XYZ file of C-alpha atoms in Angstrom:
598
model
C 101.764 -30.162 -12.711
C 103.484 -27.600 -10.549
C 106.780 -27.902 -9.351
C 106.030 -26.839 -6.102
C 103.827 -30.241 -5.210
C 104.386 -33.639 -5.535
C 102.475 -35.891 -8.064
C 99.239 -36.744 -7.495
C 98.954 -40.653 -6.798
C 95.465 -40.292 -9.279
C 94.975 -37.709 -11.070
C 91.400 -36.566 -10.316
C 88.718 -36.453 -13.097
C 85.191 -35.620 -11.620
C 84.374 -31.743 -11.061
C 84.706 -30.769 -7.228
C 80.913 -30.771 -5.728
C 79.337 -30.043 -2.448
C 76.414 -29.612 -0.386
C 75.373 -26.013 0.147
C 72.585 -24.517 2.226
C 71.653 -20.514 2.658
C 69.643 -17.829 4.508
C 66.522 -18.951 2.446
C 67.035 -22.835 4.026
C 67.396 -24.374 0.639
C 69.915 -27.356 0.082
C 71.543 -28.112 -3.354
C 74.695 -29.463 -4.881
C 77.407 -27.396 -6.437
C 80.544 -26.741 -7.576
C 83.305 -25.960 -5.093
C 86.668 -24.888 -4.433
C 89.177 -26.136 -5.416
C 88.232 -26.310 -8.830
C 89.224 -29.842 -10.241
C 91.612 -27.822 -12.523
C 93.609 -26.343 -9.568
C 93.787 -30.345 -7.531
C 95.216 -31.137 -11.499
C 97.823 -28.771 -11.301
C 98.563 -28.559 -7.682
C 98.755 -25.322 -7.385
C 96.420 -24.347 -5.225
C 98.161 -25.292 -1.989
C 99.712 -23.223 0.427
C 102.278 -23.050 3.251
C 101.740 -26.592 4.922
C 98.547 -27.929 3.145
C 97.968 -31.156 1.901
C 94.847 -31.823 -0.698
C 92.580 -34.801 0.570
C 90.162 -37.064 -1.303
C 87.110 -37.128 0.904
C 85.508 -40.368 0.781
C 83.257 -40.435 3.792
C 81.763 -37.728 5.788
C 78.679 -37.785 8.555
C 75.901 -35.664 9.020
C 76.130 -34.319 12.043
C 72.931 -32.191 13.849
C 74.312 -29.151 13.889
C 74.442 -29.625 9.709
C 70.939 -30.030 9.951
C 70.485 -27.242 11.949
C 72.041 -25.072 9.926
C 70.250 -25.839 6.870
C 66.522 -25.688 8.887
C 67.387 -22.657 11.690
C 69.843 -20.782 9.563
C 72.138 -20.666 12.726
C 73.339 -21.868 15.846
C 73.528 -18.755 18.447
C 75.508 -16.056 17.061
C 76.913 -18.757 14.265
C 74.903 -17.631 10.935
C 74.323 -18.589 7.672
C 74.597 -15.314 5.556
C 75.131 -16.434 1.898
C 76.058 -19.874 0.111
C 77.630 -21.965 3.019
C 79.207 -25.604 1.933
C 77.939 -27.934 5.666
C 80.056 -31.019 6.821
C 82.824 -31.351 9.696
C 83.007 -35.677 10.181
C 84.928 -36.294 6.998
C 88.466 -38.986 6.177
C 90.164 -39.451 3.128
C 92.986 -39.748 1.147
C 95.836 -37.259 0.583
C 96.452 -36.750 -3.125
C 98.737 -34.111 -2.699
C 101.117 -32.038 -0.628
C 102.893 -28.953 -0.250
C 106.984 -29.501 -0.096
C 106.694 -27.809 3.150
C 105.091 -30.715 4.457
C 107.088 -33.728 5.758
C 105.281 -36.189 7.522
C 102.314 -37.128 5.180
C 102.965 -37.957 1.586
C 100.386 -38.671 -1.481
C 98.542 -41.718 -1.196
C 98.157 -41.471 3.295
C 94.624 -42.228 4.292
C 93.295 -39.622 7.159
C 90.772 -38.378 9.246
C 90.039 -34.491 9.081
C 90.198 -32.507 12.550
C 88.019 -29.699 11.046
C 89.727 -26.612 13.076
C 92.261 -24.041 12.238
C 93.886 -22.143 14.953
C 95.712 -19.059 15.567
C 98.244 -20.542 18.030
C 98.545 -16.974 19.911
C 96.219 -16.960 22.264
C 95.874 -18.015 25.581
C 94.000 -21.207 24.695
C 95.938 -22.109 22.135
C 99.348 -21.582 23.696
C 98.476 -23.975 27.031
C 97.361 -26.666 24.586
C 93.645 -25.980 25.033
C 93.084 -24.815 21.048
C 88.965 -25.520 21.425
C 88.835 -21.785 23.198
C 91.015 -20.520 20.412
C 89.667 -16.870 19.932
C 90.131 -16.685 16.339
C 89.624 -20.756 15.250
C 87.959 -21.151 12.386
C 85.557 -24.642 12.285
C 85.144 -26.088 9.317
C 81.040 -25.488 8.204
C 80.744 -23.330 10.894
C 79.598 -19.912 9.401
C 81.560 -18.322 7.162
C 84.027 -21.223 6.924
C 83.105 -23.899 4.091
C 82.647 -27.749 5.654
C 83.680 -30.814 4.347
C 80.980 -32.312 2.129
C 82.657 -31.962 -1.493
C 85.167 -33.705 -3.089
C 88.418 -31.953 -2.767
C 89.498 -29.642 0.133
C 92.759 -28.386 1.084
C 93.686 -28.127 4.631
C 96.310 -27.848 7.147
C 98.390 -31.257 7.248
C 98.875 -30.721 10.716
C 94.986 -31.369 11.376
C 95.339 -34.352 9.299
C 95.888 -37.781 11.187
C 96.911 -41.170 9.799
C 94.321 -44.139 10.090
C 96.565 -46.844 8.696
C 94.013 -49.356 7.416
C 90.994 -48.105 9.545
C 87.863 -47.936 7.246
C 87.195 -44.149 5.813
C 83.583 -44.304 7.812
C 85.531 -44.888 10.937
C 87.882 -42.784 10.087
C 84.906 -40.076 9.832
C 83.028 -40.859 12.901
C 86.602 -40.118 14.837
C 84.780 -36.370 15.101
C 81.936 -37.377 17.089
C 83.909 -39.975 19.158
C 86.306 -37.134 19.891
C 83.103 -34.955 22.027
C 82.484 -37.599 23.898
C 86.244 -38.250 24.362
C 86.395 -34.682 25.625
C 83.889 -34.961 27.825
C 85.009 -38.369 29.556
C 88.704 -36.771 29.767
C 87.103 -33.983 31.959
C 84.177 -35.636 34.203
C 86.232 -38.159 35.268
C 84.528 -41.442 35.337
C 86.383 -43.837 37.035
C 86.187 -47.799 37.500
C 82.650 -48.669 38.805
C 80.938 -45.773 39.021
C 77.309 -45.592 38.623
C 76.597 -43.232 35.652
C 73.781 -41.181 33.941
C 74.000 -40.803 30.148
C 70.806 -38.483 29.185
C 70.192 -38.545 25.881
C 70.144 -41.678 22.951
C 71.024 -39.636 20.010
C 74.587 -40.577 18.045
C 76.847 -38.535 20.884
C 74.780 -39.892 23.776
C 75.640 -43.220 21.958
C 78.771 -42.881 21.858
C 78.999 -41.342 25.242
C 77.614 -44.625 26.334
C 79.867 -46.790 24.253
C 82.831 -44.623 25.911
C 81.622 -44.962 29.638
C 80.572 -49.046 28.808
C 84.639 -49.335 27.996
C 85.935 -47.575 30.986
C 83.670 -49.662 33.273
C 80.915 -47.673 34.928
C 78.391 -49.794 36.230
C 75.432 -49.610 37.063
C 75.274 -47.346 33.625
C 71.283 -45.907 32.524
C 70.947 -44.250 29.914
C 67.438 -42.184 29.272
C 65.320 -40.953 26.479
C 61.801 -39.699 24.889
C 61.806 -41.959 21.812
C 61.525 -45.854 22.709
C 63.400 -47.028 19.269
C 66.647 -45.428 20.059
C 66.701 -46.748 23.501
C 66.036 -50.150 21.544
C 69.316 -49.177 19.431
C 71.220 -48.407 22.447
C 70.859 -51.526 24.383
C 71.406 -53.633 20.871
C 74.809 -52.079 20.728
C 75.295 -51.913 24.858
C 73.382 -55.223 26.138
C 74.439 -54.210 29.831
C 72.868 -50.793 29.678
C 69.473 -50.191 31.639
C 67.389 -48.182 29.296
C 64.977 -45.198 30.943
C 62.002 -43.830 28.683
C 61.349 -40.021 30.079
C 58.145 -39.008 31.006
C 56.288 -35.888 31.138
C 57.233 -35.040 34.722
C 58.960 -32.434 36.684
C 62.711 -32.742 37.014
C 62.158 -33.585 40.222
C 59.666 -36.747 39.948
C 61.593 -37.644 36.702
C 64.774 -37.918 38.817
C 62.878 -40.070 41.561
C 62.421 -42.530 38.451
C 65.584 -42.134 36.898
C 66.927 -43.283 40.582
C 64.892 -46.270 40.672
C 65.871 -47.311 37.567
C 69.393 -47.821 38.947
C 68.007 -49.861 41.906
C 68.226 -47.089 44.245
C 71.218 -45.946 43.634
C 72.414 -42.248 42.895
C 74.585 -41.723 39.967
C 77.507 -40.284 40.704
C 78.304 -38.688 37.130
C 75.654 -37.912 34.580
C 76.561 -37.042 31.410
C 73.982 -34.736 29.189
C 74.031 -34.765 26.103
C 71.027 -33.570 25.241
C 71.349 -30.021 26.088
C 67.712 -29.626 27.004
C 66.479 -27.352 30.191
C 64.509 -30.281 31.612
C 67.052 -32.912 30.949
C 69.648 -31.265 32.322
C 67.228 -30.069 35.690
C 66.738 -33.808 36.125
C 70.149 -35.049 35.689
C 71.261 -31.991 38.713
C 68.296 -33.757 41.018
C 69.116 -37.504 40.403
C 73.373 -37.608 41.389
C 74.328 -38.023 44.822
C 75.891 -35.297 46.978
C 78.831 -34.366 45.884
C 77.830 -35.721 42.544
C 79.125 -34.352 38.561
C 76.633 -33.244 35.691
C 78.278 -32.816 32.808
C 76.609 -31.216 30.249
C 77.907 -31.990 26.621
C 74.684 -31.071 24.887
C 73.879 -27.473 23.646
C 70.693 -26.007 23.926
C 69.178 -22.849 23.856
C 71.371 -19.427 25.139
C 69.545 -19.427 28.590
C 67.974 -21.855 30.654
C 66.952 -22.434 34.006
C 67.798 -25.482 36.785
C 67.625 -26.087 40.231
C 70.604 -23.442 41.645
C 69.609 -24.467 45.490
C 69.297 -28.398 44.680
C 73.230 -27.678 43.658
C 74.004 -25.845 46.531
C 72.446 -27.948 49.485
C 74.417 -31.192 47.577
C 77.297 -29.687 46.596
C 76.420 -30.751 42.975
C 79.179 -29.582 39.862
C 77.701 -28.425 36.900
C 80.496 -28.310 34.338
C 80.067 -27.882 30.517
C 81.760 -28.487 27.309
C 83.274 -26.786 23.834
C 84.371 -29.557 20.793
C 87.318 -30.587 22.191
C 91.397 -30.579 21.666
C 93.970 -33.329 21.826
C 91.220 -36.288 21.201
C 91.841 -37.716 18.016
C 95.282 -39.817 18.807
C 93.465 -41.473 21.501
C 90.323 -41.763 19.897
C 92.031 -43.515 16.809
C 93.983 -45.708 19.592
C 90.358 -46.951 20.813
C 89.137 -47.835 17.725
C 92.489 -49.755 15.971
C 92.526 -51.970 18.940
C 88.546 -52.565 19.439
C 87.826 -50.980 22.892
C 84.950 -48.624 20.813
C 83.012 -50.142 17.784
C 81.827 -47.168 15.901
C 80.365 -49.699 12.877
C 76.701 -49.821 14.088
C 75.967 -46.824 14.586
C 75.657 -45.630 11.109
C 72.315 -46.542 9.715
C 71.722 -45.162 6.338
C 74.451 -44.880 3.606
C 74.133 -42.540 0.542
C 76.497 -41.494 -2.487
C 77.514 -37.676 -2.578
C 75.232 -37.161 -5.686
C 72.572 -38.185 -3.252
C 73.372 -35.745 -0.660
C 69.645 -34.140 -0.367
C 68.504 -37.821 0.235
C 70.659 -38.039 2.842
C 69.618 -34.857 4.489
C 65.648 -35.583 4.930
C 66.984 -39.051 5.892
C 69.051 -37.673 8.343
C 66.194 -34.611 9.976
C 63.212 -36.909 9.901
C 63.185 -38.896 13.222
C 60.506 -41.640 11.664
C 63.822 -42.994 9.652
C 65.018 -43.744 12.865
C 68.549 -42.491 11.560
C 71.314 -42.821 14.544
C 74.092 -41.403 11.798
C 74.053 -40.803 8.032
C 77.162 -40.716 6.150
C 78.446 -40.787 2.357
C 80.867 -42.364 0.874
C 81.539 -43.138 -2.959
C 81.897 -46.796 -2.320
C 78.402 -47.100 -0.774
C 76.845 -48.334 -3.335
C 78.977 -51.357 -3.970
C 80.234 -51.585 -0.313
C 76.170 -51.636 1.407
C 74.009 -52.915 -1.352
C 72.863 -56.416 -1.013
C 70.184 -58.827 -2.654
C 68.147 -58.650 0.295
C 67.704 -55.289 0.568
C 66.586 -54.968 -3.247
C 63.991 -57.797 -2.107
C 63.134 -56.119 1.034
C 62.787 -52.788 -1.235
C 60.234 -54.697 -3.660
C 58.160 -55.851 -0.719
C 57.625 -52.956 1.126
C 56.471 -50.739 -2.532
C 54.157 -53.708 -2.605
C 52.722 -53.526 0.733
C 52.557 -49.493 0.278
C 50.499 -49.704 -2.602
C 47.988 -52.359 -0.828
C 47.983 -49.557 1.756
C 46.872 -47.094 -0.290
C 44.555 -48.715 -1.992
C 42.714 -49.724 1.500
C 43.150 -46.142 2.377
C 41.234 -44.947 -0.856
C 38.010 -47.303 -0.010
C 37.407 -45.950 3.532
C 38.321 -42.416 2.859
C 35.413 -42.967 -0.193
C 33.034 -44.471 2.555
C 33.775 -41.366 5.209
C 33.524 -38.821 2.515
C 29.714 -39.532 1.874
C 28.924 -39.444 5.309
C 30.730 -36.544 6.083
C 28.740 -35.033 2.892
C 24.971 -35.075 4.564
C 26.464 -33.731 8.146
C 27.982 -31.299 6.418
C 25.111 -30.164 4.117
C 22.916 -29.864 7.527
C 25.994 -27.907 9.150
C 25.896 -25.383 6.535
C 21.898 -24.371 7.191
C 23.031 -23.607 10.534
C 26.055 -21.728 9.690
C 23.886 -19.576 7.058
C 21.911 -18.305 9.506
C 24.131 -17.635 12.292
C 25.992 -15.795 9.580
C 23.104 -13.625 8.741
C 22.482 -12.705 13.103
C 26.282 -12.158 12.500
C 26.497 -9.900 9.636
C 24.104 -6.980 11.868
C 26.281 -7.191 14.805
C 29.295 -6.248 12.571
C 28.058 -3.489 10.390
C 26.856 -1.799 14.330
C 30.932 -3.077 15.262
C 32.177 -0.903 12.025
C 30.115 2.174 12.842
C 31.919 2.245 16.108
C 35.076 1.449 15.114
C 35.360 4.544 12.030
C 34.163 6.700 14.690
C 36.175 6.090 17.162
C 39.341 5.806 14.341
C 38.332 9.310 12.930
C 38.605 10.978 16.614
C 40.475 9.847 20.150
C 42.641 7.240 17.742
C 44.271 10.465 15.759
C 44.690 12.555 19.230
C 46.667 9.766 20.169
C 48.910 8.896 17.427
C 49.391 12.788 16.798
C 50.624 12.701 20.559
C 52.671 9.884 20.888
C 55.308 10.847 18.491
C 55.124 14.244 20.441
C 55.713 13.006 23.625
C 58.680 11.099 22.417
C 60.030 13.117 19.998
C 60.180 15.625 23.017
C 61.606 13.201 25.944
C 64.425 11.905 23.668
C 64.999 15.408 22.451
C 65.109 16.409 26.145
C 67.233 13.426 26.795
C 70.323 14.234 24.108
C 70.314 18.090 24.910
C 71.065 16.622 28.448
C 73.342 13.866 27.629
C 76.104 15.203 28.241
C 75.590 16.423 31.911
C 76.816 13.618 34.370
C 76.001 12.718 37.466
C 72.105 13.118 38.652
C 71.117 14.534 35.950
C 72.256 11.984 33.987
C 70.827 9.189 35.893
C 67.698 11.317 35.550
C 67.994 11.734 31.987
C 68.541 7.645 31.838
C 65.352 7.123 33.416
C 63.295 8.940 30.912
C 64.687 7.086 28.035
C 63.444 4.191 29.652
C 60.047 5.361 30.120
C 59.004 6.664 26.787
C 58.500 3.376 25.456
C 55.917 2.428 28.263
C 54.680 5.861 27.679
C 53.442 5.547 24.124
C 51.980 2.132 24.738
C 49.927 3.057 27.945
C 48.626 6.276 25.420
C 47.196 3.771 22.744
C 45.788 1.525 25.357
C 44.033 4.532 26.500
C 43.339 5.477 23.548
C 41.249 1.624 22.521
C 39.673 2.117 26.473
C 38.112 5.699 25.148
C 36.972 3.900 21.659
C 34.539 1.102 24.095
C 33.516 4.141 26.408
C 32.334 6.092 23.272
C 30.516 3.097 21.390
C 29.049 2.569 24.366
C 27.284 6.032 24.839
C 26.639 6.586 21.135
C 28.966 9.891 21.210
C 31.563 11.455 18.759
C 35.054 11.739 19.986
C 36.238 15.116 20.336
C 38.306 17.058 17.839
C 42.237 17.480 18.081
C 41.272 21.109 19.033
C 38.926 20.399 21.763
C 41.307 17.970 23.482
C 44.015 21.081 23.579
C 41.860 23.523 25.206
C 40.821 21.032 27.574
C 44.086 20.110 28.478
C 45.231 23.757 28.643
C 41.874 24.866 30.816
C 43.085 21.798 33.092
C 46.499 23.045 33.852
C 45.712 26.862 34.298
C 43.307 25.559 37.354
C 46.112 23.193 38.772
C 48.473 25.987 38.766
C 45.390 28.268 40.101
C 45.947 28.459 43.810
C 41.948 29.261 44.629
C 41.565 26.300 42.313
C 43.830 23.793 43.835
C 42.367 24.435 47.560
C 38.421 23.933 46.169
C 39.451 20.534 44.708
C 40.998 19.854 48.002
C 38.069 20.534 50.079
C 35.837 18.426 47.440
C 37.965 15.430 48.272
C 38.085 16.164 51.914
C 34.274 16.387 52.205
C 33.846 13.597 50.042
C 36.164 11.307 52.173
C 34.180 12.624 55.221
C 30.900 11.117 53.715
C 31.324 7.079 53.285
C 27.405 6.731 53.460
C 26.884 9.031 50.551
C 29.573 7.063 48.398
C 27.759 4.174 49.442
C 24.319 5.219 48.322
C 25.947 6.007 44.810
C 26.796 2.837 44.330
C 23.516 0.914 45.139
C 22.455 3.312 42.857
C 24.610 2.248 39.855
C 22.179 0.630 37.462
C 22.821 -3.034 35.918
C 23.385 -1.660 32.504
C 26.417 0.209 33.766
C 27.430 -3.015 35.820
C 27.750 -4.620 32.523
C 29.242 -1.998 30.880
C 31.992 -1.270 33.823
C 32.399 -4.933 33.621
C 33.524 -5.018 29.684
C 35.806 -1.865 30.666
C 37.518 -4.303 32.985
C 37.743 -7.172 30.661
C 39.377 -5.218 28.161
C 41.712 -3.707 31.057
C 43.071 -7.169 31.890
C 43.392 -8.212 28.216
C 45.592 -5.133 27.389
C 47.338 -5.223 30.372
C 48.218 -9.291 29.795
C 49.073 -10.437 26.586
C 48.314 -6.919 24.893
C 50.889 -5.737 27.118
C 53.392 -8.320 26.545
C 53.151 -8.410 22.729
C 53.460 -4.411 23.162
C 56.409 -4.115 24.952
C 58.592 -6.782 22.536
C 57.744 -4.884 19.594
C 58.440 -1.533 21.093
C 62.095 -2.790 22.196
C 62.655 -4.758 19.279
C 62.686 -8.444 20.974
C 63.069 -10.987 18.611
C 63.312 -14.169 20.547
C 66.623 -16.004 21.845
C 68.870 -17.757 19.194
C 70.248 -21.329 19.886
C 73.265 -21.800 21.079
C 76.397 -22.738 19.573
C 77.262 -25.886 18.370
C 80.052 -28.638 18.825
């Protein structure tokens, strides 16, 4: 044992483990720092650390997330990354720098270390700290392991509070944060959008500091079950597939006609948050606590014309005094809303238990005393009976699928006559559809990859020799750059128009060598001056006969109807999605990330 800690109440025995993800989405369990042999010796502490115990940590979504997306707007996994931020537990040893915890203190974990120079952090709001850095978010390990040293002054006493509560003090803390700043006051009607474990909570919070009427809305009927089991005076609103502005109509009714004067959305989703800005009164708050993606869109002029705020919310700061205050004394019971219980060795469990919304998981926490604490006879019985009724299932399941599997088998067999000849019709039309297609491929489609490069190997070559010139030049310069992309993908559209127009007519494209000459025979009669004033006397005389132009036309036959009218088609599909799916891989758009997380 070091001299530089004091003794460890127990001395730990069971290797540090925890619950890693990476960029390839896997989950596993591992060993962690610090290594069971450091917590032994104590030496692994610095400066003002303490070493907790963890004994109960929740899953939170963004863990989830993590592990599925890989990362939460610019927040990315990039190697082995240890997930959890809701975590309590028991000190087990400190660093003689630290006074006011000593071994044997049970705490809750504020997962955040700040810099305490910045702005944020020096008026006391450390959540906008630029340099913070949040435990299991990306680089910075989380909290599901064993053993973790940290910063006493994040730790906080919970007396004799339960470790679970002591872990859900995180979540309770958003919502906290949120209420703090809205400002809902004593009878105000209020909107909470959203029945997942912070909406929840959210509602819990708003129930206590007596908004009334108080509706809270959602797309999945079971969770609005949940939330008026643990808020009875709660008027529950299923969403519907409508626009924001009908939903809000609804959402309205629900609260007898009156407009909420704060809704609080914590959801983060574009159309939840749209209806929220439609359904409060003028004047009204919505508060979004949810995160969503990096850009949405709402109703700008609905908050103009009714002076509507839209404010929005990072974690939080200064929470977790008051939030232990609320749940010591009773105002906020935090017991029901964790639904499924796992040991740490079961972690993975916990995690599919946790993403998969048929479990009808609110919040899923471990904790090494689950399985003595949560186990029951009844739930061993109710285990037996439901494997029993599963295999009854199945067994029901195999007879019918055996009954619609012979059935199937004579449709089928007549199916496949007809499929064998139109396969046959088929195969013609497609050796004709090659012979085209290495035609044109061996002709126009070389010209115009040979060119492209050209082209912009010759703009952007143009553009850097006059990069450094300012002014218009430079603004001309500018514009090029932008064009060359567009350029090159207008050339190969041409360049598919020209393959149709040759299969059409049965005729070889041209060689490389012919296109040049062409090209070259075209501009000497541009620049030709006789030339120029013949062409212009064509069109003139041409514009001076409508009746001739007219004739043409009723001349065209139907065959070149038909064939002007594929020409089109394939215009409008190139120019529609062709186009779109053109341009994003020519400017290298990959898609928006998600935003970042609480």
């Amino acid at each position: 044992m070091s001299s530089t800690v004091v003794e460890t109440i127990v001395k730990p025995e069971k290797a540090n483990i925890a619950v890693f993800t990476n960029p390839a989405h896997k989950l596993w369990i591992n060993e962690a720092e610090p290594k069971v042999e450091d917590v032994q010796k104590g030496d692994s502490l610095k400066h003002g650390e303490v070493t907790i115990a963890i004994k109960s940590t929740g899953i939170c979504g963004s863990d989830v997330h993590f592990w599925h997306a890989g990362c939460i707007g610019p927040m990315i996994v990039e190697g082995d990354h240890i997930l959890g931020h809701e975590s309590a537990g028991q000190i087990i040893a400190v660093h003689p720098s630290v006074t006011h915890l000593k071994v044997g203190d049970r705490i809750a974990i504020e997962p955040n270390i700040i810099c305490n120079e910045c702005e944020p952090c020096l008026t006391g709001r450390y959540n906008g700290c630029e340099k913070v850095l949040f435990l299991s978010t990306p680089p910075v390990p989380g909290l599901l392991r064993r053993y973790v040293n940290h910063p006493a002054i994040w730790c906080h006493k919970i007396g004799n509070m339960s470790y679970e509560d002591g872990a859900m003090l995180e979540p309770l803390s958003v919502a906290l944060a949120g209420m703090q700043r809205c400002g809902v006051k004593l009878g105000d009607p209020v909107l909470v959008c959203g029945a997942g474990p912070i909406g929840l909570i959210t509602l819990l919070c708003c129930e206590a500091a007596g908004a009334c009427p108080l509706v809270i809305t959602d797309i999945d009927e079971g969770r609005l079950k949940f939330a008026k089991e643990i808020c009875p005076s709660v008027i529950t609103h299923k969403v519907e597939r409508l626009s924001a502005e009908d939903s809000a109509k609804k959402i309205v009714k629900s609260f007898g006609g009156i407009e909420p004067a704060i809704a609080l959305e914590c959801t983060g989703v574009e159309s939840s948050v749209a209806a929220a800005i439609w359904a409060v009164k003028f004047g009204g708050k919505v508060f979004v606590i949810g995160v969503g993606k990096n850009e949405i869109n709402f109703p700008f002029m609905r908050c103009s014309t009714r002076e509507v705020d839209l404010q929005f919310q990072y974690r939080y700061c200064n929470t977790w005094p008051r939030a232990i205050r609320l749940v010591e004394n009773g105002v906020i019971d935090l017991k029901k809303l964790v639904t499924h219980r796992f040991k740490l060795e079961d972690a993975i469990d916990a995690f599919n238990t946790a993403a998969d919304p048929k479990t009808g998981a609110i919040k899923v926490a471990w904790s090494r005393m689950a399985a003595r604490r949560f186990e029951s006879t009844a739930t061993a019985k109710a285990s037996e009976a439901a494997k029993e009724s599963a295999s009854k299932a199945s067994e029901t399941a195999k007879e019918s699928a055996s009954k619609a599997s012979s059935a199937a088998s004579s449709t089928a067999s007549r199916a496949s006559e007809a499929a064998s000849k139109a396969q046959e019709a088929a195969a013609k039309y497609t050796a004709a559809a090659s012979e085209y297609s290495a035609k044109a491929a061996q002709g126009l489609s070389r010209v115009t990859s040979s060119a492209g490069p050209v082209i912009a190997g010759a703009a952007k070559g143009l553009a850097n020799s006059l990069g450094k010139v300012g002014g218009r030049t430079g603004r001309l310069v500018a514009f090029v750059e932008k064009q060359v992309p567009g350029a090159i993908y207008y050339s190969k559209v041409a360049s598919e128009l020209a393959k149709i127009v040759f299969q059409g007519q049965k005729m070889s494209p041209p060689s490389l060598t012919t296109v040049q000459s062409y090209w070259q025979n075209a501009l000497k009669s541009v620049q030709n001056p006789a030339a120029r004033n013949a062409l212009i006397e064509t069109v003139s005389k041409a514009a001076q006969s409508p009746a001739t132009i007219l004739q043409r036309v009723q001349n065209v036959s139907r065959a070149q109807l038909v064939s002007g009218g594929v020409v089109a088609a394939e215009c409008i599909g190139f120019f529609t999605v062709g186009e779109m799916i053109g341009r994003f891989k020519l400017i290298g758009y990959h898609g928006d990330k998600h935003a970042a997380h609480h």
